[in-house]
CSV table of C-alpha atoms in Angstrom, one decimal:
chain,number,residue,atom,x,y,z
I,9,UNK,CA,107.9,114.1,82.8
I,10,UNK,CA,104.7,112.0,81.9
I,11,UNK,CA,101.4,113.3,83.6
I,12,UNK,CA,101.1,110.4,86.3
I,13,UNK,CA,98.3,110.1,88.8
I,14,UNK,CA,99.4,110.3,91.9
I,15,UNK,CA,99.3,107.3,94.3
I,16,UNK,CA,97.1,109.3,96.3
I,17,UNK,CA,94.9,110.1,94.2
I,18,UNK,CA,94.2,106.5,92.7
I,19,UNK,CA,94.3,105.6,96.1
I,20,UNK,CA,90.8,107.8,96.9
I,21,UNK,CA,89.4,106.8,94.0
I,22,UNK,CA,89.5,102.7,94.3
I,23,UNK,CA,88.7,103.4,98.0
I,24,UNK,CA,85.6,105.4,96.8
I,25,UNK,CA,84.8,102.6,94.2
I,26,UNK,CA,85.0,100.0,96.2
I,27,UNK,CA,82.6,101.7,99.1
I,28,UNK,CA,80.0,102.7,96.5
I,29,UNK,CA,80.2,99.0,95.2
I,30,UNK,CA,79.7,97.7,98.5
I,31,UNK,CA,77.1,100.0,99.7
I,32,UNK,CA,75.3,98.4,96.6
I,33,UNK,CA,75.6,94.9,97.7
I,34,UNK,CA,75.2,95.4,100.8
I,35,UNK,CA,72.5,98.0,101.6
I,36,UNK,CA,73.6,97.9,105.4
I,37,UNK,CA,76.6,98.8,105.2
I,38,UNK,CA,74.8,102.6,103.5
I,39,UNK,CA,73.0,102.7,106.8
I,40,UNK,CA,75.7,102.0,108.9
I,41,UNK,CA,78.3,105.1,107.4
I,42,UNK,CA,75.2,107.7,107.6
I,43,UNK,CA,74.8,106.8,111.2
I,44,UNK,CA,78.9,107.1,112.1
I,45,UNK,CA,78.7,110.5,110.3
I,46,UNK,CA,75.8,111.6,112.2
I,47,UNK,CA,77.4,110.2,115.5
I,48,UNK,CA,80.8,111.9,115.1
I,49,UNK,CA,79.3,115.2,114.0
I,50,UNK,CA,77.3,115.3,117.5
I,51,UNK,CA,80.6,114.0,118.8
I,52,UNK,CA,82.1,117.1,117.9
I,53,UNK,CA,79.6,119.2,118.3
I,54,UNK,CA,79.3,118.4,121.8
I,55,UNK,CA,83.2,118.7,122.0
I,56,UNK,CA,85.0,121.5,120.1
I,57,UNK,CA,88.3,121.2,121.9
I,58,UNK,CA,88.4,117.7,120.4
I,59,UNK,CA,87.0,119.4,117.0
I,60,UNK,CA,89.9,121.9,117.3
I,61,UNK,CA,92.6,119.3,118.4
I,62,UNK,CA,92.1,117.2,115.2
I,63,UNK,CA,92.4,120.2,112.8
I,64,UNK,CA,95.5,121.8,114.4
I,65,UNK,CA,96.4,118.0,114.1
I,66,UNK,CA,95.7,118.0,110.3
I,67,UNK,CA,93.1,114.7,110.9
I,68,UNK,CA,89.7,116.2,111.0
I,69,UNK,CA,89.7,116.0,107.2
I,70,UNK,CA,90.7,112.1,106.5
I,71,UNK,CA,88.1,111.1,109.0
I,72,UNK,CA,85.0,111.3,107.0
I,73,UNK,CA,86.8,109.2,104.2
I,74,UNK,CA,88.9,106.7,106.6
I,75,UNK,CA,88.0,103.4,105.8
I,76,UNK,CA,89.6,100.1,105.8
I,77,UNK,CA,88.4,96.8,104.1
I,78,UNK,CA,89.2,93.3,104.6
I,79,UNK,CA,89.8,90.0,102.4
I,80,UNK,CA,91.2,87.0,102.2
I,81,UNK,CA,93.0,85.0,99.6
I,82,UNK,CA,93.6,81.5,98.7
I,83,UNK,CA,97.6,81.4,97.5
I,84,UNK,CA,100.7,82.9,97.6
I,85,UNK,CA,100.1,83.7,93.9
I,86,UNK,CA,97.0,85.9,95.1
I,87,UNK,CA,98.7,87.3,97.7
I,88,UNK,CA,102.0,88.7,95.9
I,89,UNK,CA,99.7,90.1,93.0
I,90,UNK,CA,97.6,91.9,95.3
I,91,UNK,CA,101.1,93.2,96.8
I,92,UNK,CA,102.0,94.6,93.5
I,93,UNK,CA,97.9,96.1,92.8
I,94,UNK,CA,98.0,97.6,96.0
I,95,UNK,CA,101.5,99.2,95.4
I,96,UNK,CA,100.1,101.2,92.6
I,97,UNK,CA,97.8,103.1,95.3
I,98,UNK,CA,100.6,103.5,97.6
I,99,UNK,CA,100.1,100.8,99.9
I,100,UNK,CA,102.5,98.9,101.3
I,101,UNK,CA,102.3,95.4,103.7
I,102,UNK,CA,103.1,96.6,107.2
I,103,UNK,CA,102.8,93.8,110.1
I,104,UNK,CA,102.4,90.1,110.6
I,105,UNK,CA,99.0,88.6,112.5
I,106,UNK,CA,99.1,85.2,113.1
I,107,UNK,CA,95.4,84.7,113.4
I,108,UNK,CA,96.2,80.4,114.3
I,109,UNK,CA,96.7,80.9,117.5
I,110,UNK,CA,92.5,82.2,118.2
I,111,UNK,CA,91.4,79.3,115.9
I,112,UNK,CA,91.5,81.1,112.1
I,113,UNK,CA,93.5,79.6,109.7
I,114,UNK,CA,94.7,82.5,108.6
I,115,UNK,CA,98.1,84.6,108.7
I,116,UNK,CA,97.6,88.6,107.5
I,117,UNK,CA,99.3,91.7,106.9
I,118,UNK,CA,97.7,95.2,106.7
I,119,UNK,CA,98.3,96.7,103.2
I,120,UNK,CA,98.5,100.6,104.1
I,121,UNK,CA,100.1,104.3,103.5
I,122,UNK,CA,103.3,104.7,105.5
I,123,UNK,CA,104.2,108.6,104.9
I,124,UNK,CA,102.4,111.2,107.4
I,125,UNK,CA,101.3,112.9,103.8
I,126,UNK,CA,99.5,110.0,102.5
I,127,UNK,CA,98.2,109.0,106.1
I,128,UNK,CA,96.4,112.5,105.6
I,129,UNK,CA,95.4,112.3,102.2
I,130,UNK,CA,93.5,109.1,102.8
I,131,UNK,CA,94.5,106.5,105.5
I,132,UNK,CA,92.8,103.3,103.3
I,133,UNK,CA,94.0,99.9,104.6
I,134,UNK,CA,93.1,96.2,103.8
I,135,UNK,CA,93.6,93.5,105.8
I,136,UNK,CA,94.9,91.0,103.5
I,137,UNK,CA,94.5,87.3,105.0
I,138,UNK,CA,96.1,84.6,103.6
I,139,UNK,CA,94.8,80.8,103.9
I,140,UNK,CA,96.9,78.4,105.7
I,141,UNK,CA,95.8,74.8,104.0
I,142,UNK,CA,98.3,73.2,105.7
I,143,UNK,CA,96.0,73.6,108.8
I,144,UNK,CA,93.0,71.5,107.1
I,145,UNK,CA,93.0,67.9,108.8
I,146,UNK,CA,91.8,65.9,106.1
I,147,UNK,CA,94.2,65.2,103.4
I,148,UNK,CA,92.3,64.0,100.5
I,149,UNK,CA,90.0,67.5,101.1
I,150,UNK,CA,93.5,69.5,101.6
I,151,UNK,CA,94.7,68.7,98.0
I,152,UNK,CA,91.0,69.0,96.5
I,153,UNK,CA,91.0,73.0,97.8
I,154,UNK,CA,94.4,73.3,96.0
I,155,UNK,CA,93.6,72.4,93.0
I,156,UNK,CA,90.2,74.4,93.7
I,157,UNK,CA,92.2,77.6,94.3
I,158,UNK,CA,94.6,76.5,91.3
I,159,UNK,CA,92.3,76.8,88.7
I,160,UNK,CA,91.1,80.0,89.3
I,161,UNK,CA,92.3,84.1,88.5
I,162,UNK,CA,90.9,86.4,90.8
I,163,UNK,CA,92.3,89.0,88.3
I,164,UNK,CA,91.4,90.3,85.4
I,165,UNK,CA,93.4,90.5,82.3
I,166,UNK,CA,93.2,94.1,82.7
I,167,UNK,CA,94.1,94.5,85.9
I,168,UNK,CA,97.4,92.6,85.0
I,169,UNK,CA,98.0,94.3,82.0
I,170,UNK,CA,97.7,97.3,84.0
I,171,UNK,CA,100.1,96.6,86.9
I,172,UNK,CA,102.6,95.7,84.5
I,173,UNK,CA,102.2,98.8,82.6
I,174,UNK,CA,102.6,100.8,85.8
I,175,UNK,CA,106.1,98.6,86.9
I,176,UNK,CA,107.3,99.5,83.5
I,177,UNK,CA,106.3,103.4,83.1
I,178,UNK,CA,106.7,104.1,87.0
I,179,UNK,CA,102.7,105.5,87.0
I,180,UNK,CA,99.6,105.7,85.2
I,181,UNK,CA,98.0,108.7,83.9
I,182,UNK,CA,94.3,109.7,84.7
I,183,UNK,CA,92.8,107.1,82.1
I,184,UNK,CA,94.9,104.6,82.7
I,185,UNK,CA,94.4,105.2,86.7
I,186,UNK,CA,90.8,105.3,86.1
I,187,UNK,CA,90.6,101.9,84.0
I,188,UNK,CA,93.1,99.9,86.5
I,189,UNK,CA,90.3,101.0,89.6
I,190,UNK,CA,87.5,99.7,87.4
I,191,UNK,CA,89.5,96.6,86.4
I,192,UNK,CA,90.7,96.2,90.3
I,193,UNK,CA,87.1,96.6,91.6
I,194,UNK,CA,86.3,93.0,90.0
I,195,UNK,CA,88.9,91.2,92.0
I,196,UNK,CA,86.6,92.3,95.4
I,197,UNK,CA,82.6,92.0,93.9
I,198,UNK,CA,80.6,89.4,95.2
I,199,UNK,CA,79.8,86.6,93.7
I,200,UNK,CA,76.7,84.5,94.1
I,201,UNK,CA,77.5,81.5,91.9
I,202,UNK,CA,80.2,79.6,93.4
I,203,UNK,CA,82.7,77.5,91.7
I,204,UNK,CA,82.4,73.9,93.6
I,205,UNK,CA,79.1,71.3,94.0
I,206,UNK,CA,77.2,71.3,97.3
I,207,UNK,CA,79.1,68.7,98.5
I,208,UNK,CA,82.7,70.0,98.5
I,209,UNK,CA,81.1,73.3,100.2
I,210,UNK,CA,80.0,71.7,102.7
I,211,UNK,CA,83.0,69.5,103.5
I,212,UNK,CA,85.2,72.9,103.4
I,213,UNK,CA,82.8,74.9,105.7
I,214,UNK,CA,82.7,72.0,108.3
I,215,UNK,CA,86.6,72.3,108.4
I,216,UNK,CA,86.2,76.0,108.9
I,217,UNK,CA,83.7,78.0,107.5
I,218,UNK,CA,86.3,80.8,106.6
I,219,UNK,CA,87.9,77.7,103.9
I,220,UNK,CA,84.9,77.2,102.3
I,221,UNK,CA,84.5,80.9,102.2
I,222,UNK,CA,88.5,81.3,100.5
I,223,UNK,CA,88.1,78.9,98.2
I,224,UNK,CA,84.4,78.4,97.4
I,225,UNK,CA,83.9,81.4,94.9
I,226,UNK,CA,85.3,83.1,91.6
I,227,UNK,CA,86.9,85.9,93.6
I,228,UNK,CA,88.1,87.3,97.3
I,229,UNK,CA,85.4,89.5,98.0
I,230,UNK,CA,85.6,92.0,100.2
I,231,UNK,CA,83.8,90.9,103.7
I,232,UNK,CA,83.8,94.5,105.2
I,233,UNK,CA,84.1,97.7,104.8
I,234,UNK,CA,84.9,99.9,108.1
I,235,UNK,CA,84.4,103.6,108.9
I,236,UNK,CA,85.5,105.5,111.7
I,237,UNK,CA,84.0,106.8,114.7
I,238,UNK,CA,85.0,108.9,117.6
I,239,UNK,CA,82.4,107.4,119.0
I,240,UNK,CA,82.0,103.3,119.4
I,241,UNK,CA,79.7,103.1,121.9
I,242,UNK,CA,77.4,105.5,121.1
I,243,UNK,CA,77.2,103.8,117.7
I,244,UNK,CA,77.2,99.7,119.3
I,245,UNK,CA,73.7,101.5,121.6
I,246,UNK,CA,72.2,103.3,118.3
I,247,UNK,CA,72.4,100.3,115.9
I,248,UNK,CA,69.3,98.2,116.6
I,249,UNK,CA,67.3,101.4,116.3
I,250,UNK,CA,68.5,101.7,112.6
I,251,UNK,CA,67.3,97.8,112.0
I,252,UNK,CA,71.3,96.8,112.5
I,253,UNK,CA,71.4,94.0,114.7
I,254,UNK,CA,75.2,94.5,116.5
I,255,UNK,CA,78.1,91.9,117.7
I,256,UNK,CA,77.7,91.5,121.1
I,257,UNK,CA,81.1,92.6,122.2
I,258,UNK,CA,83.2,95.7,121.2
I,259,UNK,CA,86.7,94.3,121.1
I,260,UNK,CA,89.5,96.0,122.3
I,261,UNK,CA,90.8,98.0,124.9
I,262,UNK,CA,88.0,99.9,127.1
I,263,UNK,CA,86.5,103.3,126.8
I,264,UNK,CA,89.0,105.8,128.1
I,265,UNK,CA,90.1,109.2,128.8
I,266,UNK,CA,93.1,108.9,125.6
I,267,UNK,CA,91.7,106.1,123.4
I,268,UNK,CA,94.4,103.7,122.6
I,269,UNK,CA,95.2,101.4,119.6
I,270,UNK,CA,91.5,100.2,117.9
I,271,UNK,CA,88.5,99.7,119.1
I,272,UNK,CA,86.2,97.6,116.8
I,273,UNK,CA,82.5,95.9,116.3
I,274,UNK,CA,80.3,95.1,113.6
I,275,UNK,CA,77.1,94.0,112.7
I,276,UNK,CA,75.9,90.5,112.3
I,277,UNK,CA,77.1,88.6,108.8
I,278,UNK,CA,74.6,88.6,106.2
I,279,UNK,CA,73.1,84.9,105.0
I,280,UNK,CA,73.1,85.3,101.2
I,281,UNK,CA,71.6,83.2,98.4
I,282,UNK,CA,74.2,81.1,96.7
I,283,UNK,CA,74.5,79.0,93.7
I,284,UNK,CA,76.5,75.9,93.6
I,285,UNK,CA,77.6,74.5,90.3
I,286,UNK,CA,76.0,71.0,90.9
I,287,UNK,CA,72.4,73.0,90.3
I,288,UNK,CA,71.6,73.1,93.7
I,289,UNK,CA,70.8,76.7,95.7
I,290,UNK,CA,72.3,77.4,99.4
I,291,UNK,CA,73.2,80.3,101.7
I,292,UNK,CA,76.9,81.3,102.5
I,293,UNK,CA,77.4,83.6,105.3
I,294,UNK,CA,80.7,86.0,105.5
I,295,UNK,CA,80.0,89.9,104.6
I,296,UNK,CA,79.5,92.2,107.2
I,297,UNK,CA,79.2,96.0,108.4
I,298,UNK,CA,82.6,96.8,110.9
I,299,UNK,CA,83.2,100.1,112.5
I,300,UNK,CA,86.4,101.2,114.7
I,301,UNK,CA,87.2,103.6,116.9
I,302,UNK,CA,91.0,104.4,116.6
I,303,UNK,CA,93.6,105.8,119.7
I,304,UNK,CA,97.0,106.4,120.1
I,305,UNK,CA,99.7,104.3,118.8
I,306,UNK,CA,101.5,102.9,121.1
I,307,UNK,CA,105.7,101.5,121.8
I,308,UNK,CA,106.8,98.4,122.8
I,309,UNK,CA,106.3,98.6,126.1
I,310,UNK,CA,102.8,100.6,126.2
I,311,UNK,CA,101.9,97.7,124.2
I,312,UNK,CA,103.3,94.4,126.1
I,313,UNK,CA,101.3,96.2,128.8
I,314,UNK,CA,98.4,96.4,126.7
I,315,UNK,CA,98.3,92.5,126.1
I,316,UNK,CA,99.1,91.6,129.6
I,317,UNK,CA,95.7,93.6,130.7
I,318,UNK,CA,93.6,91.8,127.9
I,319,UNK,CA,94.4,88.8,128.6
I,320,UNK,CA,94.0,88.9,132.3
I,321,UNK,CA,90.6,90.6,131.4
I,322,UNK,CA,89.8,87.8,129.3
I,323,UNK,CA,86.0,87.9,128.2
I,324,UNK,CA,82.9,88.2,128.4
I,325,UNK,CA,79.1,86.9,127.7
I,326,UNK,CA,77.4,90.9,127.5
I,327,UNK,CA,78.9,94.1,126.4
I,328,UNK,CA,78.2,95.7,129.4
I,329,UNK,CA,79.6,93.6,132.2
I,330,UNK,CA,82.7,93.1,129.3
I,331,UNK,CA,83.2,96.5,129.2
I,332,UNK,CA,83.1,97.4,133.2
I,333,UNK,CA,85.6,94.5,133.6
I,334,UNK,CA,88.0,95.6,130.8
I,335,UNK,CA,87.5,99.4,132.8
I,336,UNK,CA,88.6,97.9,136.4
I,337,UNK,CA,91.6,95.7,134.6
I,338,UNK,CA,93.0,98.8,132.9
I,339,UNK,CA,93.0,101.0,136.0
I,340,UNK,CA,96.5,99.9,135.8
I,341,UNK,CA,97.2,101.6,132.2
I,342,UNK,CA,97.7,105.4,132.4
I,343,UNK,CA,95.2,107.7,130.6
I,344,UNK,CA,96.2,110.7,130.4
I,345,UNK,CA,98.7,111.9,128.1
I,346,UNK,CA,101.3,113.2,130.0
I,347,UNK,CA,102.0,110.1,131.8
I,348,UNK,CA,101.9,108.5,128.5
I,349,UNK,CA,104.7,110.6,127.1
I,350,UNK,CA,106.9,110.3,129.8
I,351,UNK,CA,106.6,106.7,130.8
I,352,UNK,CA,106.9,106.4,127.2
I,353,UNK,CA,103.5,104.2,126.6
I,354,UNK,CA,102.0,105.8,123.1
I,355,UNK,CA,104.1,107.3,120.7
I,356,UNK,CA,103.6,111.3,120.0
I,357,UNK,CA,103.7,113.6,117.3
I,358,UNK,CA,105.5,117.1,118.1
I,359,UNK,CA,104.8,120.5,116.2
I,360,UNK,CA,106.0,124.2,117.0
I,361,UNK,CA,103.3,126.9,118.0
I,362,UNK,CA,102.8,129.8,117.3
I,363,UNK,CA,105.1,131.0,120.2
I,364,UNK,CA,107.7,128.3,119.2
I,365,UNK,CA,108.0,129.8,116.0
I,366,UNK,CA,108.5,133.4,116.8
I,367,UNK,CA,111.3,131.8,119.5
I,368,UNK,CA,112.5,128.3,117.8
I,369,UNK,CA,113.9,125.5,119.9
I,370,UNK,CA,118.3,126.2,120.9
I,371,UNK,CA,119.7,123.5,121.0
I,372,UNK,CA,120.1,122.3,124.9
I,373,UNK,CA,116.3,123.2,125.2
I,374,UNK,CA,114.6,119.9,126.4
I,375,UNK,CA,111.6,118.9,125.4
I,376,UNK,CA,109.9,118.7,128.9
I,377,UNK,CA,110.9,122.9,128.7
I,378,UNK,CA,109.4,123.9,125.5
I,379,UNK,CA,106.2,122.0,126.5
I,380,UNK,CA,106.0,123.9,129.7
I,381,UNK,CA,107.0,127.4,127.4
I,382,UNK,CA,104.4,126.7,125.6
I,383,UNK,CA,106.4,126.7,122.1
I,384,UNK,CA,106.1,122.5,121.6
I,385,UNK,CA,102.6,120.9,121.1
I,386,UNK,CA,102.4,117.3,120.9
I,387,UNK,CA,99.3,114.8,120.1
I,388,UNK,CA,99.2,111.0,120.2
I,389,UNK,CA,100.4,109.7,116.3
I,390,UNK,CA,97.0,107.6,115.5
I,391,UNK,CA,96.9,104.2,115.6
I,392,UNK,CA,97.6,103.3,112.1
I,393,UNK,CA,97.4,99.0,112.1
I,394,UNK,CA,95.1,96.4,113.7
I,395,UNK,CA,94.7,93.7,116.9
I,396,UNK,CA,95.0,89.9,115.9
I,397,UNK,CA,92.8,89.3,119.0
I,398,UNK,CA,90.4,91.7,118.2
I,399,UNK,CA,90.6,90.8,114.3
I,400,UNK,CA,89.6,87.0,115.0
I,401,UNK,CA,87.2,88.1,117.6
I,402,UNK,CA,85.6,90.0,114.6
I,403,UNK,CA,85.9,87.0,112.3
I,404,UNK,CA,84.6,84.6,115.1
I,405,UNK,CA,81.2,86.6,115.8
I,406,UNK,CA,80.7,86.5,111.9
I,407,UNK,CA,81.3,83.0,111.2
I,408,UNK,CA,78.0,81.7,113.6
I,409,UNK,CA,79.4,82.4,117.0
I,410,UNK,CA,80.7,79.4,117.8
I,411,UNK,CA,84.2,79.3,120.0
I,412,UNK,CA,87.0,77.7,118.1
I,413,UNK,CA,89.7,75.9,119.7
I,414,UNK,CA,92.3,78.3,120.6
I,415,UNK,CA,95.9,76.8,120.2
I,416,UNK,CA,99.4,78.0,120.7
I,417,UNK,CA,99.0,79.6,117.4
I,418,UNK,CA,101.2,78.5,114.6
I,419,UNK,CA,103.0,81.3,113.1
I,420,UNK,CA,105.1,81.4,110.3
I,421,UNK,CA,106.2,84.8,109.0
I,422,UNK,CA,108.7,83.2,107.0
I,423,UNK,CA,106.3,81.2,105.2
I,424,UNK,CA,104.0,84.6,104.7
I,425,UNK,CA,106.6,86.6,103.2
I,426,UNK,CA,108.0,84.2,101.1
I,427,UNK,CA,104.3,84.4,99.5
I,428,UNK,CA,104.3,88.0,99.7
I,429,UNK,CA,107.8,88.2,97.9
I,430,UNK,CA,109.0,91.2,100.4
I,431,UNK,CA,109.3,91.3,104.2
I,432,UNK,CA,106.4,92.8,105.8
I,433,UNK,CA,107.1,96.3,107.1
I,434,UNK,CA,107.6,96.7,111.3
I,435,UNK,CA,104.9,98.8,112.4
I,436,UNK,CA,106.6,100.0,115.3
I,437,UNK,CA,109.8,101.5,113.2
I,438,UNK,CA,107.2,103.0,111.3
I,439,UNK,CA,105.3,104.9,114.7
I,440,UNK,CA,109.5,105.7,115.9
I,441,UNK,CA,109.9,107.3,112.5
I,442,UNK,CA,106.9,109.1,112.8
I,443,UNK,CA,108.1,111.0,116.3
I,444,UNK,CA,111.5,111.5,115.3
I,445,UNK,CA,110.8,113.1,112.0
I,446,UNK,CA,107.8,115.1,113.8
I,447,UNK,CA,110.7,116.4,116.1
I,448,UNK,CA,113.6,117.2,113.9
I,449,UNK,CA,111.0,119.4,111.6
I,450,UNK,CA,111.1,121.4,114.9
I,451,UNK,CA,114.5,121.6,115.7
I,452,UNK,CA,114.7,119.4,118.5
I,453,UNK,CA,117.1,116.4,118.2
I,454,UNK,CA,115.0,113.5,120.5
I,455,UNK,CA,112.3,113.4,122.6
């Protein structure tokens, strides 16, 4: 049996890379993890039956390396490669976001862990966006950011070499596994000489400045880099003190009793130097510090109830006011667990206690019973996947705060994952999985 890494492993260590990488070109981003660690370790502090809940839970150990990037990409050919690099860490494309319909021409997938034991070992996701030229008016620019994205690899010759070597062996070993996250770290640097004049930059940013930032430059950078919180608030009201100058809105559902889905906000996009290749210098604005606060998953029909509740809460101009609407809106969403479970809103991890493993579940037993017993214990299965309203909210605030048209949106998950080369994974078979499997470990057929 050769001596393969696991996908775990080389997993941590490109997420590890790629955080010390951007910690370096972006100093704020340093600033911004060392004041989520501080807030959650008060958090917790201040709270030990949340401390204790997330151990017994198995989580309190993947939260101080959770983090999730995003990029985007330019072709279908970028797209199914990264598919492939991100299959040697384990991750897989789970969900379809048509990001059209809030004005980004974009369509996405989340590139994750699926199994509860890689979820534990490290929960690294990238939100892989994939530009939609067909949405560019002009024509004559359309085919000129084409041929832009044609002529360019954002791979290295040993990052291929390496994928392919993994396809054909089935792993790498530690050297091998070392070399392909050194090699796969290039794809996602920033770089500050771009591969177009002054003039077709500016042509692309006026379509959108998310085009000019696709196909503008040598690679797909990564934009952010997010850590968790248990926290958001407390972080959105402590960032100007540490010289971070914050989004104005958190996006997402409002502060509650049992967080749900993803709560997100970020600080300001950086405006960096640039070099175009005509000679002549400019700024390009796109990288930027995220954090996210992450709740229970929930089912089909917590979350159709979920979206009715944003959108009649639309939004607002000041985080405050935003926030006390969003709270008033979703008096009508149940937050507290129970309710949750039986109305079947969230989906829920079960495990045995102590008492249910001296007297294990006999078949007849419901679950209702052995929760009241005291021999089931169930937690909310975390929120694993992301929010397109929330996701082009983020994008929006960081490409100059200016409202783009919102349309019907224009998706085509087709078209995506004929680029991708596999269907996307369906989140939501993924959370139902999750419960079951949670409840036939303890002996109990269905919830």
């Amino acid at each position: 049996m050769p001596n393969f890494l696991s996908s775990d492993a080389i997993r941590t260590l490109f997420s590890q890379a790629m955080s010390a990488m951007y910690q370096q070109e972006v100093p704020q981003y340093g600033t911004l993890t060392q004041l989520v660690t501080a807030v959650n370790e008060r958090t917790l502090e201040a709270n030990p039956a949340l401390k204790n809940r997330l151990s017994a839970a198995d989580e309190l150990s993947r939260l101080s390396v959770e983090r999730h990037g995003a990029i985007r990409v330019g072709t279908a050919e970028e797209l199914s490669t990264l598919r492939q690099m991100f299959a040697v860490m384990g991750m897989e494309a789970v969900g379809y976001y048509d990001l059209s319909q809030a004005g980004v021409p974009v369509h996405s997938t989340a590139f994750r862990p699926v199994s509860d034991r890689a979820l534990r070992h490290n929960p690294f996701r990238v939100f892989t966006s994939l530009l939609r030229l067909e949405l560019i008016d002009d024509a004559a620019l359309r085919a000129k950011a084409a041929a832009i994205l044609a002529a360019r690899d954002i791979f290295t010759p040993g990052c291929r070499a390496l994928i392919a070597q993994h396809q054909q062996q089935g792993g790498l070993n530690a050297n091998d596994a070392a070399r392909f996250v050194q090699e796969a770290l290039e794809t996602f640097r920033w770089h500050a000489h771009t591969t177009v004049d002054s003039g077709t930059y500016r042509a692309l940013s006026e379509q959108h400045r998310l085009i000019a930032d696709v196909v503008c430059f040598r690679g797909c950078h990564i934009n952010h880099l997010t850590p968790r919180t248990l926290d958001i608030d407390r972080v959105q009201a402590l960032m100007p003190s540490r010289g971070i100058d914050p989004k104005t809105l958190i996006e997402g559902p409002p502060q509650r009793q049992v967080p749900i889905l993803l709560r997100q906000t970020s600080f300001k996009a950086l405006e960096e130097a640039v070099h175009f290749n005509d000679g002549t210098p400019g700024t390009h604005t796109a990288r930027f510090g995220e954090i996210e606060q992450r709740g229970a998953a929930l089912t089909p029909k917590g979350r159709a109830l979920y979206d009715r509740l944003l959108a009649e809460a639309g939004t607002g101009s000041d985080n405050q006011h935003h926030q006390q609407h969003l709270s008033a809106v979703f008096r009508d969403f149940p937050d507290d667990e129970e309710t949750l479970r039986e109305q079947q809103l969230a989906w829920f991890r079960y495990r045995l206690t102590e008492k249910g493993t001296d007297v294990p579940p006999r078949a007849g037993e419901s679950v209702a019973q052995l929760l009241a017993e005291d021999r089931l214990a169930v937690e909310p299965i975390v929120y694993e996947d992301f929010l397109p309203v929330s996701a082009a909210g983020i994008f929006q605030s960081n490409l100059g705060d200016v409202a783009q048209a919102r349309s019907a949106g224009n998706a085509s998950k087709a078209e995506f994952e004929s680029a991708l080369g596999v269907a996307v994974l369906d989140e939501m078979a993924l959370y139902q999985q999750m419960q079951q499997r949670s409840l036939e470990r303890c002996g109990v057929a269905s919830a």
